[in-house]
Amino acid sequence: MLRGLLSLALGLWLAALPLQAQDMATLIADRVALDGQNRLIAEGSVEIFHQGRRLRASRILYDRSSDRLLIEGPIVLTEGSGTLVVADQADLAADLTEGVLQSARLVLNRQLQLAASEMQRIGGRYTALGRTVVSSCQICAQNPTPLWEIRAQRVIHDELERQIYFDRAQLRIAGVPVFWIPHLRMPDPTLNRARGFLRPSLITTSELGTGVKIPYFIPIGENRDLTVTPFLATRSAQSLDLRYRQAFRSGQIEIAGSLARDRILPGETRGQITASGVFMLPRDFLLTFRGEAVSDPAYLLDYDISSKDRLDSQIEVMRTRRGEYISARLVHFNSIREGDVNSTLPSVVTDMTWERRFSPRGLGGTAGLRFQTHSHFRSSDSTDDSNGDGISDGRDMGRASVSLDWRRNWVLGGGILASALTEISADFYRTRQDPAFPGSSTRAAGGVALELRWPWMRQGADGAMHVIEPVAQLIWSPKTGRVVPIEDSALVEFDEGNLFSFSRFPGADAVERGPRANVGIGYTRHDPSGWSLGVTVGRVFRTSSSDPDPFGPASGLAGRNSDWLAAFRMSRNDGLALTHRLVFNDDLRMSKAEMRLDLQRQDYGIAASYLWMLPDALEMRDTRVSELVFEGSYRLTPNWLGQFNTRYDFEADRAASAGVLFEFRNECMKIDLSLSRRFTTSNAIRPSTRFGLSVDLLGFGGSALPGPSRSCRG
């Protein structure tokens, strides 16, 4: 009540001032006294408000003749932008935009602190500090030295441009001077985009030696920027990375590339380039493109850019609507894998697809109509099969296909779910430079199916829901048909996702033929505590085998009857997920085994996968596959995180790669320390070890998110 009366009295006193003065500030205090005609003294929990600024102090003297405030602290000035100023004494203009503060501290974005014996506010835009200490680290009475600090003779903060300027700056780590620079400019914490250097990285590799990467960011207007990253290493290696980004009203593009000279390929200029973009087109169409090229097979691995050994560049226009899908794309492939010959690989591929889902009148159910074209081109003109892959070296092919499918479901007595299905398709092929498939050809395929499902459901006394569902799918399709070129259906998967499918071939050039039955049973448990598990067991039975068999031994689908498929999955709400899949014959001999484990907890995480497969000539694999991929992380302390990854080839009895990473992050600093080893070798690639170190001083614009702050004891 008293503070309200004093505020009212002050308002009446200010009413006698000119209109300009009345608009300057509002003052609230416990005690207000007038000293003559021009001096006002406010004491006790004094607060001043002006244009989003708020000042708190113990005593303020306002001189109307000079329009200034003499303030005694402790003083806390809060800007509308979130900037905080703390001081002991101040002499400020009435609008708080100009003046001098003693023993002051400027806090930006509640993170970066600038402390000085004297601070000047100039024009409401600049804040100048003399003999300043800058840091975002928390300090304690027992250890007043911050983890890092920048000491400068003079510091100016530009609130409009959101930049901090240092004169005669010195960087100290744990109190030890490590770097000095006469002039330095850094973005303040509220600025995410500004010209200047980004976080540097120290890199050591067995091939290039030790070097430093120092990125420099250049904004070009509001919607474009360029990042230039030079790299100099001890073993005469120099590279320059460039990244250009531009945003448009309807999309964006990004172009990145690099050039290098080193001792690995003396006298040669090496490099790579990538380009990508996405644009929204009229009528809900989406345009995407991606392109990549490299000078030599080893460049991407030598400079730790990518592990890809087959580069694909493509442009695609697509649209997805309810019940409709349209896509057209052009793809170019370039292999840098040892042993591949690009002239015998389909380097240019085109695909067009139009698909529509609808409910046919009179029949009910759901139907789908698809029209598709596909073509691929090899640069070789040879009709021979020099590499022994069963395909002539220069075979070019084009295909046009139309297909129609239909499905309708019924609920029968006893809870049995019945479905009728049918699929028909017609293909036209045009083949060049392959004596096995001269000229053009056509093919028709199709089939009908009856599917029966009988789900049994029971809820246990503990509230868990149990579901058992036997499934039988009877399919009839012609046993024979015209043979066409097969290229995009070589790698066949057999899993619970396609156990009850018309065809398990991934492409359109191969189809399953002959009468068959897909039979299986599934069990699912949903526990009220939040975890669930599922088991699926199934098999494909045929009336006879095919000659030649379109499936290889590793697929588990070869022969008159397929191998058994057994799949297990479990997930818990505490972050555990397990998937296990086995494909084995009647003698329990496996053709394929897969397992994946994911465990994510607050302090640690594990992601592991294992794959075992038989050799298969149809999949161009003459040896068994037995490979483990493991990734793990563990939070050693609230500030330290450790990560580990490896890829181990049991058939070769050696690791393909391994690496460790340690990350330190607190309220003011982020440190990444990594060590990795690549063990693979070829004619162009040698094993390599890589060490990396990067340090980020948090608190400036564009830096990473801070971690836990250290706590002060006592």
XYZ file of C-alpha atoms in Angstrom:
714
model
C 0.000 0.000 0.000
C 2.808 2.391 0.959
C 4.729 1.657 -2.267
C 1.562 2.315 -4.255
C 1.011 5.706 -2.576
C 4.626 6.711 -3.173
C 4.332 5.698 -6.810
C 1.182 7.837 -7.117
C 2.920 10.805 -5.456
C 5.883 10.452 -7.792
C 3.540 10.360 -10.769
C 1.914 13.643 -9.658
C 5.388 15.230 -9.257
C 6.417 14.052 -12.715
C 3.203 15.456 -14.173
C 4.636 18.951 -13.727
C 7.528 18.092 -16.061
C 7.509 18.724 -19.806
C 5.880 16.031 -21.935
C 9.264 14.679 -23.072
C 10.426 14.280 -19.483
C 7.210 12.540 -18.477
C 7.944 9.819 -21.041
C 11.388 9.051 -19.681
C 10.932 6.735 -16.690
C 8.680 5.431 -13.918
C 10.076 5.111 -10.394
C 8.836 3.086 -7.407
C 10.454 3.140 -3.947
C 9.769 2.657 -0.229
C 10.719 6.266 0.577
C 10.722 9.309 -1.700
C 11.846 12.803 -0.696
C 12.144 16.132 -2.550
C 15.301 18.188 -2.054
C 14.446 21.587 -3.471
C 12.739 21.997 -6.824
C 15.032 19.795 -8.955
C 16.241 16.922 -6.794
C 14.376 13.768 -5.872
C 15.772 11.098 -3.565
C 14.350 7.555 -3.562
C 15.470 4.959 -1.026
C 14.626 1.381 -0.129
C 13.904 -1.228 -2.811
C 14.031 1.350 -5.584
C 12.867 0.310 -9.055
C 12.862 2.257 -12.325
C 11.041 1.123 -15.490
C 11.695 2.591 -18.923
C 10.962 1.143 -22.377
C 11.421 -2.481 -21.327
C 14.363 -1.775 -19.016
C 14.182 -2.411 -15.283
C 16.648 -1.041 -12.738
C 16.795 -2.049 -9.071
C 18.952 -0.295 -6.471
C 19.056 0.682 -2.795
C 19.187 4.467 -3.357
C 18.660 6.777 -6.343
C 19.080 10.536 -6.587
C 17.401 12.147 -9.596
C 18.530 15.641 -10.655
C 15.893 17.178 -12.933
C 18.157 19.999 -14.079
C 20.759 17.584 -15.497
C 18.259 14.766 -16.143
C 20.613 12.226 -14.532
C 20.475 9.476 -11.926
C 23.068 8.908 -9.201
C 22.606 5.325 -8.076
C 23.954 3.366 -5.114
C 24.002 -0.387 -5.193
C 23.762 -3.147 -5.290
C 22.463 -2.300 -8.778
C 20.712 -4.739 -11.111
C 19.741 -3.489 -14.586
C 17.732 -5.836 -16.813
C 17.329 -5.089 -20.519
C 14.324 -6.162 -22.539
C 16.630 -8.415 -24.585
C 17.587 -10.376 -21.458
C 20.943 -8.644 -20.916
C 21.778 -8.187 -17.232
C 24.064 -5.539 -15.687
C 25.208 -5.733 -12.062
C 27.199 -2.886 -10.451
C 28.016 -1.156 -7.141
C 27.519 2.471 -8.215
C 26.316 4.279 -11.322
C 25.820 7.702 -12.868
C 23.230 7.253 -15.627
C 20.965 9.303 -17.835
C 17.329 9.187 -16.804
C 16.474 6.863 -19.709
C 19.244 4.437 -18.562
C 20.921 4.483 -22.000
C 24.097 6.422 -21.104
C 26.385 6.717 -18.144
C 29.113 5.092 -16.088
C 28.864 2.094 -13.746
C 31.519 1.122 -11.209
C 32.583 -2.457 -10.348
C 30.240 -3.694 -13.043
C 29.418 -7.055 -14.571
C 27.571 -7.569 -17.876
C 25.758 -10.905 -18.353
C 24.620 -11.804 -21.900
C 21.930 -14.414 -22.471
C 22.350 -15.655 -18.879
C 25.625 -17.274 -19.904
C 28.516 -15.024 -20.970
C 29.836 -12.675 -18.276
C 31.985 -9.567 -18.797
C 33.426 -8.076 -15.603
C 35.299 -4.754 -15.294
C 36.059 -2.088 -12.725
C 34.250 0.469 -14.888
C 31.562 0.189 -17.540
C 30.208 2.859 -19.869
C 26.817 2.815 -21.575
C 26.845 4.828 -24.789
C 23.764 5.832 -26.774
C 21.728 2.860 -25.631
C 23.656 0.699 -28.122
C 27.250 0.299 -26.960
C 28.653 -0.933 -23.676
C 32.371 -0.254 -23.164
C 34.412 -1.956 -20.452
C 38.019 -1.361 -19.450
C 40.404 -4.082 -18.249
C 37.796 -6.761 -18.715
C 37.590 -10.443 -17.833
C 35.218 -12.438 -20.070
C 34.058 -15.992 -19.342
C 30.975 -18.191 -19.235
C 32.446 -20.473 -16.562
C 31.097 -20.636 -13.061
C 33.637 -19.803 -10.352
C 33.646 -20.788 -6.715
C 35.134 -19.210 -3.608
C 37.463 -22.177 -3.139
C 38.657 -21.969 -6.766
C 38.028 -18.500 -8.223
C 39.952 -19.250 -11.443
C 37.584 -20.061 -14.338
C 38.277 -22.957 -16.677
C 38.789 -20.430 -19.455
C 38.762 -16.648 -19.629
C 39.589 -13.881 -22.067
C 41.308 -10.861 -20.550
C 41.320 -7.669 -22.610
C 42.469 -4.096 -22.221
C 39.117 -2.901 -23.558
C 35.880 -4.587 -24.625
C 32.943 -3.069 -26.526
C 29.579 -4.789 -26.873
C 27.417 -3.620 -29.772
C 23.816 -4.442 -28.847
C 22.487 -3.644 -32.331
C 24.951 -5.775 -34.303
C 25.263 -8.241 -31.395
C 29.051 -8.295 -31.623
C 31.791 -8.158 -28.967
C 35.078 -6.390 -29.824
C 38.275 -7.096 -27.855
C 41.458 -4.995 -27.766
C 44.713 -6.711 -26.729
C 42.967 -9.961 -25.839
C 44.605 -12.847 -24.008
C 43.069 -16.339 -23.726
C 43.790 -18.201 -20.498
C 43.062 -21.840 -19.751
C 42.889 -22.587 -16.016
C 44.681 -19.306 -15.420
C 47.552 -20.058 -17.827
C 47.945 -17.694 -20.854
C 47.859 -19.724 -24.071
C 47.024 -17.224 -26.819
C 47.314 -13.478 -27.461
C 45.780 -11.392 -30.233
C 45.726 -7.598 -30.649
C 42.148 -7.400 -31.934
C 39.340 -9.940 -31.770
C 35.675 -9.910 -32.713
C 33.202 -12.510 -31.469
C 29.402 -12.795 -31.802
C 27.442 -12.437 -28.599
C 25.368 -15.434 -27.383
C 22.144 -14.184 -28.977
C 23.585 -14.201 -32.512
C 23.435 -17.467 -34.432
C 24.733 -16.171 -37.757
C 27.719 -13.839 -38.125
C 30.898 -13.540 -40.162
C 33.876 -15.037 -38.402
C 35.869 -18.114 -37.444
C 34.115 -21.233 -36.213
C 35.427 -23.901 -33.876
C 38.869 -25.142 -35.026
C 39.821 -28.827 -35.054
C 43.182 -30.530 -34.585
C 43.469 -33.663 -36.744
C 46.203 -36.287 -36.953
C 46.148 -39.185 -39.432
C 48.758 -41.746 -40.372
C 48.443 -40.700 -44.028
C 48.339 -36.886 -43.779
C 50.162 -36.123 -40.544
C 49.018 -33.490 -38.048
C 47.007 -30.495 -39.177
C 44.475 -27.890 -38.161
C 41.102 -27.078 -39.698
C 39.878 -23.509 -39.133
C 36.420 -22.876 -40.660
C 35.495 -19.309 -41.590
C 31.811 -18.460 -41.964
C 30.677 -15.746 -44.409
C 26.991 -14.738 -44.456
C 25.820 -13.414 -47.824
C 22.563 -11.686 -47.075
C 19.763 -13.227 -45.065
C 19.364 -16.383 -47.145
C 22.877 -17.348 -48.262
C 26.187 -18.207 -46.644
C 29.600 -19.623 -47.454
C 31.928 -21.581 -45.179
C 35.624 -21.763 -46.110
C 37.767 -24.316 -44.256
C 41.510 -24.503 -44.968
C 43.475 -27.504 -43.709
C 47.264 -27.631 -43.401
C 49.058 -30.798 -42.286
C 52.665 -31.663 -41.552
C 53.132 -34.191 -44.373
C 52.789 -31.566 -47.107
C 49.014 -31.971 -47.208
C 46.858 -28.947 -47.931
C 43.145 -28.879 -48.582
C 40.420 -26.284 -48.898
C 36.793 -27.120 -48.122
C 33.935 -24.950 -49.360
C 30.263 -25.122 -48.448
C 27.627 -22.844 -49.988
C 24.014 -22.751 -48.812
C 21.079 -20.753 -50.104
C 17.447 -20.706 -49.060
C 14.675 -19.761 -51.464
C 11.026 -19.079 -50.924
C 10.142 -22.571 -52.135
C 13.250 -24.578 -51.242
C 16.958 -24.670 -50.565
C 20.268 -25.848 -52.043
C 23.633 -26.825 -50.605
C 26.894 -27.254 -52.527
C 30.014 -28.585 -50.822
C 33.407 -29.506 -52.193
C 37.097 -29.660 -51.487
C 40.459 -29.582 -53.245
C 43.672 -31.100 -51.897
C 47.346 -31.700 -52.649
C 49.308 -34.284 -50.670
C 52.021 -36.937 -50.759
C 49.552 -39.796 -51.192
C 49.218 -38.939 -54.890
C 52.178 -36.605 -55.517
C 51.688 -33.975 -58.178
C 47.946 -34.548 -58.487
C 45.091 -32.312 -57.422
C 42.460 -34.334 -55.594
C 38.956 -33.340 -54.677
C 35.258 -34.003 -54.463
C 31.990 -32.139 -54.812
C 28.428 -32.739 -53.660
C 25.252 -30.805 -54.368
C 21.761 -31.281 -52.999
C 18.488 -29.416 -52.935
C 14.775 -29.620 -52.360
C 12.014 -27.427 -53.816
C 8.253 -27.282 -53.514
C 6.584 -27.148 -56.934
C 3.024 -26.222 -57.876
C 0.221 -28.744 -57.277
C 1.998 -30.341 -54.295
C 4.932 -31.729 -56.296
C 8.339 -31.989 -54.628
C 11.640 -31.684 -56.507
C 14.768 -33.168 -54.940
C 18.242 -33.592 -56.360
C 21.604 -34.836 -55.198
C 24.903 -35.109 -57.039
C 28.377 -36.240 -56.070
C 31.726 -36.783 -57.758
C 35.245 -37.567 -56.577
C 38.686 -37.463 -58.149
C 39.941 -40.887 -57.022
C 38.688 -43.914 -55.041
C 40.661 -43.208 -51.848
C 39.999 -39.484 -51.438
C 36.792 -39.746 -49.411
C 38.395 -42.114 -46.903
C 41.751 -40.322 -46.742
C 40.063 -37.072 -45.694
C 37.322 -38.736 -43.603
C 34.511 -37.342 -45.752
C 32.515 -40.496 -46.430
C 32.839 -44.276 -46.581
C 30.704 -44.618 -49.733
C 32.210 -46.651 -52.543
C 29.319 -46.296 -54.980
C 28.257 -42.748 -55.732
C 24.735 -41.995 -56.871
C 23.482 -38.735 -58.325
C 19.794 -38.277 -58.949
C 17.005 -35.832 -59.606
C 13.423 -36.719 -58.711
C 9.991 -35.144 -58.942
C 7.341 -36.754 -56.768
C 3.944 -36.192 -55.235
C 2.170 -38.140 -52.512
C -1.517 -37.620 -51.896
C -4.234 -39.642 -50.277
C -4.633 -42.662 -52.542
C -2.091 -41.465 -55.130
C 1.658 -41.576 -55.665
C 3.600 -40.096 -58.618
C 7.366 -40.221 -59.084
C 9.845 -39.617 -61.899
C 13.588 -39.819 -61.371
C 16.886 -39.948 -63.216
C 19.862 -41.600 -61.478
C 23.532 -41.815 -62.392
C 25.787 -44.348 -60.638
C 29.572 -44.207 -60.425
C 31.399 -46.975 -58.606
C 34.780 -46.425 -56.949
C 34.749 -49.932 -55.455
C 37.770 -52.047 -56.266
C 36.931 -54.618 -58.951
C 33.961 -52.721 -60.377
C 34.083 -51.607 -64.011
C 31.708 -48.698 -64.562
C 31.274 -49.420 -68.261
C 29.659 -52.791 -67.425
C 27.431 -51.420 -64.665
C 24.057 -49.751 -65.313
C 25.298 -46.194 -64.883
C 22.175 -44.301 -66.031
C 18.772 -45.333 -64.671
C 15.336 -43.798 -65.217
C 12.141 -44.631 -63.324
C 8.598 -43.317 -63.596
C 5.748 -44.514 -61.380
C 2.071 -43.648 -61.131
C 0.009 -45.493 -58.528
C -3.594 -45.055 -57.447
C -5.542 -46.746 -54.626
C -9.334 -46.862 -54.866
C -12.452 -48.820 -53.873
C -14.028 -50.491 -56.930
C -17.787 -50.227 -57.193
C -19.651 -53.496 -56.994
C -16.655 -55.506 -55.790
C -15.857 -53.646 -52.599
C -12.492 -53.950 -50.955
C -9.457 -51.964 -51.997
C -7.732 -51.973 -55.370
C -4.546 -50.511 -56.716
C -3.539 -49.561 -60.255
C 0.102 -48.956 -61.077
C 1.869 -47.853 -64.241
C 5.655 -47.907 -64.265
C 8.522 -47.445 -66.694
C 12.155 -48.303 -66.099
C 15.319 -48.170 -68.180
C 19.033 -48.468 -67.594
C 22.042 -47.899 -69.800
C 25.590 -49.290 -69.846
C 28.335 -47.432 -71.649
C 29.944 -50.665 -72.889
C 29.079 -51.885 -76.392
C 30.222 -55.454 -75.744
C 27.782 -58.351 -75.943
C 30.136 -60.679 -74.032
C 30.019 -61.479 -70.312
C 33.645 -60.786 -69.435
C 33.123 -60.466 -65.665
C 31.036 -63.630 -65.288
C 28.008 -62.038 -63.638
C 25.562 -63.632 -66.073
C 24.814 -60.324 -67.803
C 26.326 -59.140 -71.062
C 28.702 -56.239 -70.482
C 26.752 -53.775 -72.616
C 23.147 -54.799 -71.979
C 20.707 -51.868 -72.081
C 17.104 -52.408 -71.158
C 13.780 -50.588 -71.051
C 10.539 -51.770 -69.478
C 6.945 -50.548 -69.324
C 4.615 -52.227 -66.829
C 1.017 -52.007 -65.736
C -0.383 -53.907 -62.765
C -3.676 -54.206 -60.926
C -4.247 -55.644 -57.461
C -7.373 -56.108 -55.343
C -8.124 -57.254 -51.804
C -11.327 -57.655 -49.822
C -11.761 -58.813 -46.234
C -14.648 -60.612 -44.503
C -15.315 -61.646 -40.912
C -16.619 -65.234 -40.737
C -18.107 -67.182 -37.895
C -15.908 -67.898 -34.915
C -13.885 -64.761 -35.502
C -12.110 -66.047 -38.611
C -10.856 -63.283 -40.912
C -11.015 -64.200 -44.595
C -9.488 -62.261 -47.466
C -9.583 -62.649 -51.223
C -6.651 -61.256 -53.204
C -5.646 -61.023 -56.825
C -2.821 -59.456 -58.795
C -2.299 -59.196 -62.552
C 0.481 -57.470 -64.462
C 1.722 -56.985 -68.004
C 5.254 -55.964 -69.009
C 6.858 -54.879 -72.248
C 10.671 -55.232 -72.494
C 13.119 -53.783 -74.971
C 16.675 -55.139 -74.713
C 19.836 -54.197 -76.611
C 23.311 -55.742 -76.813
C 22.404 -59.042 -75.135
C 22.246 -62.186 -77.299
C 20.185 -63.971 -74.622
C 17.360 -61.423 -74.895
C 17.340 -59.954 -78.391
C 14.828 -57.292 -79.388
C 11.563 -56.864 -77.518
C 9.366 -59.198 -75.517
C 6.205 -59.169 -73.434
C 5.227 -60.941 -70.249
C 1.970 -61.436 -68.386
C 1.784 -62.597 -64.795
C -0.745 -62.775 -62.038
C -2.451 -64.897 -59.466
C -5.280 -65.248 -56.996
C -5.127 -65.978 -53.293
C -7.289 -66.838 -50.330
C -6.094 -65.831 -46.886
C -7.462 -67.075 -43.563
C -6.553 -65.619 -40.178
C -7.917 -66.815 -36.855
C -6.822 -64.529 -34.037
C -7.250 -65.806 -30.481
C -7.190 -63.197 -27.752
C -7.016 -63.634 -24.000
C -6.400 -61.288 -21.105
C -4.514 -62.734 -18.169
C -5.128 -62.167 -14.488
C -2.214 -59.714 -14.455
C -3.847 -57.613 -17.177
C -1.510 -58.802 -19.944
C -3.073 -59.254 -23.379
C -2.134 -62.436 -25.273
C -2.850 -62.805 -28.995
C -2.229 -65.971 -31.024
C -2.908 -65.761 -34.752
C -2.479 -68.683 -37.168
C -2.426 -67.600 -40.814
C -2.770 -69.624 -44.007
C -2.485 -68.038 -47.432
C -3.204 -70.182 -50.505
C -1.915 -68.720 -53.778
C -2.354 -69.897 -57.329
C -0.353 -68.455 -60.195
C 0.882 -69.909 -63.493
C 3.901 -72.118 -63.028
C 5.599 -71.046 -66.222
C 6.039 -67.752 -67.992
C 8.238 -65.897 -70.379
C 11.807 -65.358 -69.209
C 12.854 -61.709 -69.069
C 16.094 -59.986 -68.020
C 16.458 -59.922 -64.233
C 18.651 -57.269 -62.657
C 16.846 -55.457 -59.825
C 15.626 -58.569 -57.978
C 18.934 -60.236 -57.194
C 18.989 -59.524 -53.443
C 15.987 -61.234 -51.843
C 15.005 -60.915 -48.188
C 12.813 -63.434 -46.375
C 11.337 -62.016 -43.185
C 8.084 -61.612 -41.275
C 7.304 -58.527 -43.316
C 6.923 -60.424 -46.620
C 6.030 -63.916 -45.368
C 2.446 -63.370 -46.551
C 3.177 -61.673 -49.872
C 2.362 -62.541 -53.459
C 6.018 -62.153 -54.380
C 9.105 -61.683 -52.249
C 11.264 -60.309 -55.056
C 12.210 -56.668 -54.363
C 12.004 -55.583 -58.006
C 9.467 -55.849 -60.809
C 11.474 -58.013 -63.202
C 11.073 -61.278 -61.232
C 7.848 -62.855 -59.936
C 7.130 -65.969 -57.909
C 5.315 -68.634 -59.898
C 3.337 -71.793 -59.277
C 0.798 -72.825 -56.634
C 2.043 -72.308 -53.087
C 0.929 -71.836 -49.520
C 2.312 -69.288 -47.095
C 1.689 -70.643 -43.609
C 2.614 -69.196 -40.250
C 1.604 -68.445 -36.710
C 2.227 -65.393 -34.594
C 2.119 -64.720 -30.878
C 2.041 -61.274 -29.278
C 1.973 -60.262 -25.621
C 1.226 -56.722 -24.456
C 1.944 -56.215 -20.776
C 0.226 -53.381 -18.868
C 3.590 -52.397 -17.397
C 4.652 -51.206 -20.855
C 6.618 -54.033 -22.473
C 5.648 -56.306 -25.344
C 7.024 -59.252 -27.276
C 6.149 -60.985 -30.494
C 7.074 -64.294 -32.135
C 6.424 -65.299 -35.745
C 7.125 -68.719 -37.279
C 6.328 -69.520 -40.882
C 7.188 -71.309 -44.082
C 6.348 -71.389 -47.795
C 5.124 -74.700 -49.272
C 5.055 -75.239 -53.040
C 3.553 -77.995 -55.160
C 6.838 -78.391 -57.036
C 10.251 -76.812 -57.383
C 11.338 -74.536 -60.237
C 14.107 -75.237 -62.694
C 16.116 -73.113 -62.727
C 15.429 -71.979 -59.186
C 15.037 -68.184 -59.078
C 16.134 -68.089 -55.436
C 19.638 -68.549 -54.102
C 20.592 -70.658 -51.071
C 21.146 -67.633 -48.819
C 17.592 -66.363 -49.307
C 16.019 -69.350 -47.557
C 13.396 -69.558 -50.322
C 15.085 -72.020 -52.682
C 13.701 -75.468 -53.404
C 10.205 -76.928 -53.321
C 9.636 -75.682 -49.783
C 11.322 -72.733 -48.201
C 13.361 -72.835 -45.041
C 11.691 -72.094 -41.747
C 11.471 -68.468 -40.696
C 11.504 -67.654 -36.987
C 11.398 -64.053 -35.817
C 11.389 -62.673 -32.284
C 10.976 -59.087 -31.170
C 10.720 -57.481 -27.761
C 10.480 -53.890 -26.602
C 10.344 -52.357 -23.148
C 9.464 -48.867 -22.055
C 12.826 -48.586 -20.276
C 14.659 -48.280 -23.605
C 15.315 -51.939 -24.486
C 14.481 -53.271 -27.962
C 15.557 -56.682 -29.283
C 14.996 -58.185 -32.731
C 16.150 -61.672 -33.727
C 15.521 -63.496 -36.993
C 16.572 -67.005 -38.084
C 16.116 -68.808 -41.405
C 16.893 -72.553 -41.181
C 15.986 -75.850 -42.851
C 14.512 -79.052 -41.438
C 17.976 -80.139 -40.274
C 18.330 -76.865 -38.319
C 21.074 -75.683 -40.660
C 20.936 -71.915 -40.946
C 20.984 -69.981 -44.187
C 20.657 -66.573 -42.509
C 20.699 -65.167 -38.979
C 20.177 -61.580 -37.869
C 20.064 -59.948 -34.476
C 19.786 -56.337 -33.334
C 19.907 -55.016 -29.794
C 19.140 -51.437 -28.762
C 19.378 -50.322 -25.162
C 19.105 -46.663 -24.242
C 19.323 -45.593 -20.628
C 20.003 -42.250 -19.010
C 23.704 -42.941 -18.412
C 24.538 -45.502 -21.106
C 23.411 -46.874 -24.425
C 24.142 -49.902 -26.623
C 23.331 -50.566 -30.277
C 24.586 -53.887 -31.647
C 23.745 -55.914 -34.737
C 25.003 -59.266 -36.025
C 24.540 -60.784 -39.492
C 25.371 -64.285 -40.731
C 24.663 -65.449 -44.317
C 25.636 -68.315 -46.574
C 27.592 -67.663 -49.776
C 25.297 -67.184 -52.759
C 26.313 -66.980 -56.413
C 23.032 -65.285 -57.362
C 23.875 -62.479 -54.949
C 27.472 -62.297 -56.264
C 28.860 -63.391 -52.892
C 31.306 -66.299 -52.864
C 32.080 -66.316 -49.120
C 30.049 -66.444 -45.951
C 29.143 -63.251 -44.132
C 29.645 -63.093 -40.385
C 29.821 -59.527 -39.142
C 29.225 -57.670 -35.898
C 28.573 -53.932 -35.615
C 28.669 -52.474 -32.117
C 28.170 -48.958 -30.795
C 28.105 -47.987 -27.149
C 28.086 -44.913 -24.975
C 28.564 -44.401 -21.246
C 28.311 -41.252 -19.160
C 31.393 -41.432 -16.975
C 30.471 -38.309 -15.006
C 27.820 -35.617 -15.467
C 30.338 -33.826 -17.725
C 32.186 -36.721 -19.399
C 30.684 -38.983 -22.072
C 32.511 -41.916 -23.645
C 31.556 -43.580 -26.939
C 32.891 -46.678 -28.682
C 32.187 -48.280 -32.048
C 33.581 -51.211 -33.977
C 32.815 -53.364 -36.971
C 34.263 -56.877 -36.842
C 34.435 -59.398 -39.693
C 34.564 -62.905 -38.198
C 35.229 -64.556 -41.574
C 38.331 -62.415 -42.111
C 39.092 -62.661 -38.371
C 39.810 -58.945 -38.079
C 38.109 -55.675 -37.347
C 37.044 -53.531 -40.277
C 37.015 -50.373 -38.159
C 37.089 -49.246 -34.539
C 36.906 -45.922 -32.767
C 36.510 -44.193 -29.422
C 35.264 -40.702 -28.593
C 35.398 -38.790 -25.335
C 33.315 -35.665 -24.913
C 33.606 -33.165 -22.078
C 30.865 -30.581 -21.731
C 30.068 -28.166 -18.933
C 28.491 -24.723 -18.743
C 31.349 -23.028 -20.594
C 33.388 -25.536 -22.626
C 32.947 -28.498 -24.964
C 35.890 -30.768 -25.831
C 35.762 -33.656 -28.323
C 38.640 -36.152 -28.316
C 38.451 -38.997 -30.852
C 40.633 -41.886 -31.997
C 39.689 -44.239 -34.841
C 41.327 -46.945 -36.922
C 40.278 -48.243 -40.337
C 41.713 -51.695 -41.060
C 40.397 -52.288 -44.589
C 42.876 -52.347 -47.432
C 42.880 -52.486 -51.230
C 45.095 -51.416 -54.098
C 44.062 -47.781 -53.580
C 43.332 -47.770 -49.840
C 45.635 -48.486 -46.934
C 44.784 -48.904 -43.237
C 44.699 -45.554 -41.471
C 44.603 -44.186 -37.928
C 42.924 -40.874 -37.165
C 43.075 -38.648 -34.082
C 40.874 -35.596 -33.630
C 40.637 -32.818 -31.052
C 38.230 -29.893 -31.037
C 37.544 -27.303 -28.351
C 34.500 -25.039 -28.256
C 34.311 -22.091 -25.855
C 30.611 -21.928 -25.059
C 28.863 -18.646 -24.556
C 29.501 -17.012 -27.912
C 27.094 -17.029 -30.850
C 26.564 -20.307 -32.689
C 28.190 -22.474 -30.012
C 26.858 -25.815 -28.831
C 24.399 -26.238 -26.003
C 25.981 -26.054 -22.535
C 26.259 -29.008 -20.194
C 25.906 -29.343 -16.425
C 27.514 -26.547 -14.389
C 30.052 -27.386 -11.759
C 28.744 -26.952 -8.227
C 30.378 -24.925 -5.475
C 30.742 -26.506 -2.047
C 30.848 -24.836 1.315
